[in-house]
PDB file of C-alpha atoms in Angstrom:
ATOM      1  CA  MET S   1     -13.489 -58.492 -17.433  1.00 43.00           C
ATOM      2  CA  ARG S   2     -10.829 -60.712 -16.296  1.00 46.00           C
ATOM      3  CA  LEU S   3      -9.261 -58.176 -14.541  1.00 40.00           C
ATOM      4  CA  LEU S   4     -12.911 -57.052 -12.720  1.00 40.00           C
ATOM      5  CA  ALA S   5     -12.996 -60.867 -11.272  1.00 42.00           C
ATOM      6  CA  ALA S   6      -9.591 -61.152 -10.555  1.00 41.00           C
ATOM      7  CA  LEU S   7     -10.322 -57.779  -8.171  1.00 39.00           C
ATOM      8  CA  VAL S   8     -13.613 -59.210  -7.014  1.00 40.00           C
ATOM      9  CA  ALA S   9     -11.423 -62.434  -6.103  1.00 43.00           C
ATOM     10  CA  VAL S  10      -9.222 -60.365  -4.212  1.00 41.00           C
ATOM     11  CA  ALA S  11     -11.976 -58.456  -2.373  1.00 42.00           C
ATOM     12  CA  CYS S  12     -13.579 -61.675  -1.522  1.00 42.00           C
ATOM     13  CA  THR S  13     -10.602 -63.042   0.295  1.00 40.00           C
ATOM     14  CA  ALA S  14      -9.306 -59.704   2.002  1.00 41.00           C
ATOM     15  CA  GLY S  15     -11.298 -59.777   4.610  1.00 40.00           C
ATOM     16  CA  LEU S  16     -10.865 -63.669   5.141  1.00 43.00           C
ATOM     17  CA  ALA S  17      -6.902 -62.767   5.441  1.00 39.00           C
ATOM     18  CA  SER S  18      -7.506 -61.163   8.870  1.00 40.00           C
ATOM     19  CA  GLY S  19      -9.515 -63.813  10.379  1.00 44.00           C
ATOM     20  CA  GLU S  20     -12.874 -62.283   9.298  1.00 70.00           C
ATOM     21  CA  ASP S  21     -15.720 -63.854   7.733  1.00 91.00           C
ATOM     22  CA  ALA S  22     -16.836 -60.610   5.744  1.00 96.00           C
ATOM     23  CA  ILE S  23     -16.226 -58.528   2.871  1.00 96.00           C
ATOM     24  CA  GLN S  24     -16.322 -55.056   4.488  1.00 96.00           C
ATOM     25  CA  LYS S  25     -15.915 -53.501   1.427  1.00 96.00           C
ATOM     26  CA  SER S  26     -18.840 -52.643  -1.261  1.00 97.00           C
ATOM     27  CA  LEU S  27     -18.049 -54.337  -4.264  1.00 97.00           C
ATOM     28  CA  THR S  28     -19.153 -51.312  -6.215  1.00 97.00           C
ATOM     29  CA  GLY S  29     -17.791 -48.648  -3.934  1.00 96.00           C
ATOM     30  CA  ALA S  30     -21.284 -47.715  -2.981  1.00 95.00           C
ATOM     31  CA  GLN S  31     -24.582 -48.722  -1.369  1.00 95.00           C
ATOM     32  CA  GLY S  32     -27.241 -51.045  -2.758  1.00 98.00           C
ATOM     33  CA  ASP S  33     -30.883 -50.424  -3.582  1.00 98.00           C
ATOM     34  CA  PRO S  34     -32.974 -52.315  -0.873  1.00 98.00           C
ATOM     35  CA  VAL S  35     -36.114 -52.380  -3.648  1.00 98.00           C
ATOM     36  CA  ARG S  36     -33.900 -53.898  -6.202  1.00 98.00           C
ATOM     37  CA  GLY S  37     -32.559 -56.486  -3.722  1.00 98.00           C
ATOM     38  CA  ARG S  38     -35.786 -57.697  -2.625  1.00 98.00           C
ATOM     39  CA  ALA S  39     -36.729 -58.039  -6.678  1.00 98.00           C
ATOM     40  CA  ILE S  40     -33.672 -60.191  -6.725  1.00 98.00           C
ATOM     41  CA  VAL S  41     -34.278 -62.328  -3.652  1.00 98.00           C
ATOM     42  CA  THR S  42     -37.978 -63.105  -4.684  1.00 97.00           C
ATOM     43  CA  SER S  43     -36.915 -63.848  -8.615  1.00 96.00           C
ATOM     44  CA  ARG S  44     -37.906 -67.298  -9.519  1.00 94.00           C
ATOM     45  CA  GLN S  45     -35.309 -66.238 -12.707  1.00 94.00           C
ATOM     46  CA  VAL S  46     -32.375 -63.932 -11.220  1.00 95.00           C
ATOM     47  CA  GLY S  47     -31.441 -64.771  -7.341  1.00 93.00           C
ATOM     48  CA  LEU S  48     -33.407 -68.232  -6.711  1.00 94.00           C
ATOM     49  CA  CYS S  49     -32.608 -67.344  -3.191  1.00 96.00           C
ATOM     50  CA  LEU S  50     -36.362 -69.067  -2.403  1.00 97.00           C
ATOM     51  CA  LEU S  51     -35.422 -72.317  -3.554  1.00 96.00           C
ATOM     52  CA  CYS S  52     -33.578 -72.848  -0.444  1.00 96.00           C
ATOM     53  CA  HIS S  53     -34.195 -70.018   2.112  1.00 97.00           C
ATOM     54  CA  SER S  54     -37.872 -68.903   3.427  1.00 97.00           C
ATOM     55  CA  GLY S  55     -38.155 -65.302   4.599  1.00 97.00           C
ATOM     56  CA  PRO S  56     -40.935 -62.432   5.212  1.00 97.00           C
ATOM     57  CA  PHE S  57     -42.448 -63.026   1.594  1.00 97.00           C
ATOM     58  CA  PRO S  58     -46.034 -63.723   2.135  1.00 95.00           C
ATOM     59  CA  GLU S  59     -46.854 -63.306  -1.654  1.00 95.00           C
ATOM     60  CA  GLU S  60     -44.475 -66.128  -2.486  1.00 94.00           C
ATOM     61  CA  ARG S  61     -46.238 -69.543  -2.089  1.00 91.00           C
ATOM     62  CA  PHE S  62     -43.158 -71.944  -1.987  1.00 94.00           C
ATOM     63  CA  GLN S  63     -40.207 -71.039  -0.036  1.00 97.00           C
ATOM     64  CA  GLY S  64     -37.459 -73.647   0.747  1.00 96.00           C
ATOM     65  CA  ASN S  65     -36.336 -75.116   3.920  1.00 96.00           C
ATOM     66  CA  LEU S  66     -32.609 -76.283   3.188  1.00 95.00           C
ATOM     67  CA  ALA S  67     -30.807 -72.889   4.785  1.00 95.00           C
ATOM     68  CA  PRO S  68     -31.600 -70.545   7.161  1.00 95.00           C
ATOM     69  CA  SER S  69     -34.558 -68.444   6.908  1.00 97.00           C
ATOM     70  CA  LEU S  70     -33.777 -64.483   5.732  1.00 98.00           C
ATOM     71  CA  ALA S  71     -36.269 -63.228   8.279  1.00 98.00           C
ATOM     72  CA  GLY S  72     -33.895 -61.043  10.717  1.00 97.00           C
ATOM     73  CA  ALA S  73     -30.826 -61.333   8.582  1.00 98.00           C
ATOM     74  CA  GLY S  74     -30.086 -58.159   9.030  1.00 97.00           C
ATOM     75  CA  SER S  75     -29.822 -58.352  12.783  1.00 97.00           C
ATOM     76  CA  ARG S  76     -27.921 -61.783  12.216  1.00 97.00           C
ATOM     77  CA  TRP S  77     -25.035 -60.615  10.145  1.00 96.00           C
ATOM     78  CA  SER S  78     -23.426 -57.615   9.076  1.00 97.00           C
ATOM     79  CA  GLU S  79     -23.136 -55.882   5.736  1.00 97.00           C
ATOM     80  CA  GLY S  80     -19.651 -57.277   5.107  1.00 97.00           C
ATOM     81  CA  GLN S  81     -20.936 -60.621   6.315  1.00 97.00           C
ATOM     82  CA  LEU S  82     -23.939 -61.123   4.141  1.00 97.00           C
ATOM     83  CA  ARG S  83     -21.737 -59.861   1.206  1.00 98.00           C
ATOM     84  CA  GLN S  84     -19.122 -62.722   1.749  1.00 97.00           C
ATOM     85  CA  ARG S  85     -21.865 -65.297   2.257  1.00 96.00           C
ATOM     86  CA  ILE S  86     -23.619 -64.165  -1.236  1.00 97.00           C
ATOM     87  CA  ALA S  87     -20.437 -63.417  -3.303  1.00 96.00           C
ATOM     88  CA  ASP S  88     -18.506 -66.803  -2.082  1.00 96.00           C
ATOM     89  CA  SER S  89     -19.778 -68.550   1.070  1.00 94.00           C
ATOM     90  CA  SER S  90     -17.245 -71.784   0.326  1.00 93.00           C
ATOM     91  CA  GLN S  91     -14.547 -68.939   1.915  1.00 93.00           C
ATOM     92  CA  ILE S  92     -16.512 -69.813   5.032  1.00 94.00           C
ATOM     93  CA  THR S  93     -17.892 -73.001   4.702  1.00 93.00           C
ATOM     94  CA  PRO S  94     -15.969 -75.159   1.849  1.00 93.00           C
ATOM     95  CA  ALA S  95     -18.585 -77.721   1.826  1.00 93.00           C
ATOM     96  CA  THR S  96     -21.463 -75.663   1.457  1.00 92.00           C
ATOM     97  CA  ILE S  97     -24.578 -76.113  -1.053  1.00 92.00           C
ATOM     98  CA  MET S  98     -24.853 -72.258  -1.171  1.00 93.00           C
ATOM     99  CA  PRO S  99     -23.920 -70.810  -4.695  1.00 90.00           C
ATOM    100  CA  ALA S 100     -20.987 -68.759  -5.222  1.00 93.00           C
ATOM    101  CA  TYR S 101     -23.234 -65.818  -6.873  1.00 95.00           C
ATOM    102  CA  HIS S 102     -19.887 -63.935  -7.808  1.00 94.00           C
ATOM    103  CA  ARG S 103     -17.294 -66.192  -8.060  1.00 92.00           C
ATOM    104  CA  THR S 104     -16.187 -67.170 -11.639  1.00 90.00           C
ATOM    105  CA  GLU S 105     -13.118 -69.236 -11.272  1.00 90.00           C
ATOM    106  CA  GLY S 106     -12.383 -72.746  -9.697  1.00 87.00           C
ATOM    107  CA  LEU S 107     -16.009 -73.881 -10.628  1.00 86.00           C
ATOM    108  CA  THR S 108     -17.055 -77.060 -12.088  1.00 85.00           C
ATOM    109  CA  ARG S 109     -19.992 -77.819 -14.706  1.00 85.00           C
ATOM    110  CA  VAL S 110     -20.778 -74.391 -15.745  1.00 87.00           C
ATOM    111  CA  ALA S 111     -22.505 -74.350 -19.330  1.00 89.00           C
ATOM    112  CA  PRO S 112     -20.230 -72.935 -21.800  1.00 91.00           C
ATOM    113  CA  ALA S 113     -22.476 -69.801 -22.368  1.00 89.00           C
ATOM    114  CA  PHE S 114     -21.787 -69.168 -18.706  1.00 88.00           C
ATOM    115  CA  GLN S 115     -18.259 -69.788 -18.237  1.00 91.00           C
ATOM    116  CA  GLY S 116     -16.301 -66.629 -16.855  1.00 93.00           C
ATOM    117  CA  LYS S 117     -19.835 -65.074 -15.934  1.00 93.00           C
ATOM    118  CA  PRO S 118     -20.809 -64.437 -12.420  1.00 95.00           C
ATOM    119  CA  VAL S 119     -24.442 -65.243 -11.465  1.00 94.00           C
ATOM    120  CA  LEU S 120     -24.900 -61.813 -10.158  1.00 97.00           C
ATOM    121  CA  SER S 121     -23.358 -58.484 -10.892  1.00 97.00           C
ATOM    122  CA  ALA S 122     -21.517 -56.611  -8.132  1.00 97.00           C
ATOM    123  CA  GLN S 123     -24.507 -54.136  -8.183  1.00 98.00           C
ATOM    124  CA  GLN S 124     -26.731 -56.889  -7.549  1.00 98.00           C
ATOM    125  CA  ILE S 125     -24.761 -58.293  -4.710  1.00 98.00           C
ATOM    126  CA  GLU S 126     -24.584 -55.038  -3.435  1.00 98.00           C
ATOM    127  CA  ASP S 127     -28.696 -54.332  -3.749  1.00 98.00           C
ATOM    128  CA  VAL S 128     -29.269 -57.726  -2.247  1.00 98.00           C
ATOM    129  CA  VAL S 129     -26.966 -56.969   0.801  1.00 98.00           C
ATOM    130  CA  ALA S 130     -29.029 -53.650   1.061  1.00 98.00           C
ATOM    131  CA  PHE S 131     -32.221 -55.216   1.149  1.00 98.00           C
ATOM    132  CA  LEU S 132     -31.172 -58.241   3.710  1.00 98.00           C
ATOM    133  CA  MET S 133     -29.544 -55.521   6.042  1.00 98.00           C
ATOM    134  CA  THR S 134     -33.604 -54.154   6.316  1.00 98.00           C
ATOM    135  CA  LEU S 135     -34.482 -57.352   7.887  1.00 98.00           C
ATOM    136  CA  LYS S 136     -34.302 -56.926  11.096  1.00 95.00           C
ATOM    137  CA  ASN S 137     -36.131 -58.641  13.908  1.00 83.00           C
TER     138      ASN S 137
END
């Protein structure tokens, strides 16, 4: 598990070393599933994305307004940029309130049961990226 966390940490910072704001390569080596990604984004138990974001989800009554709308996300950001923002957006904006969904080190106030565990797995990150890439204007 620690080896996986270390590999993800390297992957998260690899694109940034060259001045990019993206993780270019898939965390799993494969494309994600947009149907599973949509379920994660709209889930009030898994992704919790709609606590802060809004988007083209007419069936969801309560959507956030703290963060940018997810509508058109696939037009505004590349796959790699979305991957970075979801995995650990603090690499781009250190003062962000966006959770680091795939970072496990350097976090504070984490319940003992969740220490060392990412909020979303690498596959879940790829699924969310695949879904967000479908949201074009």
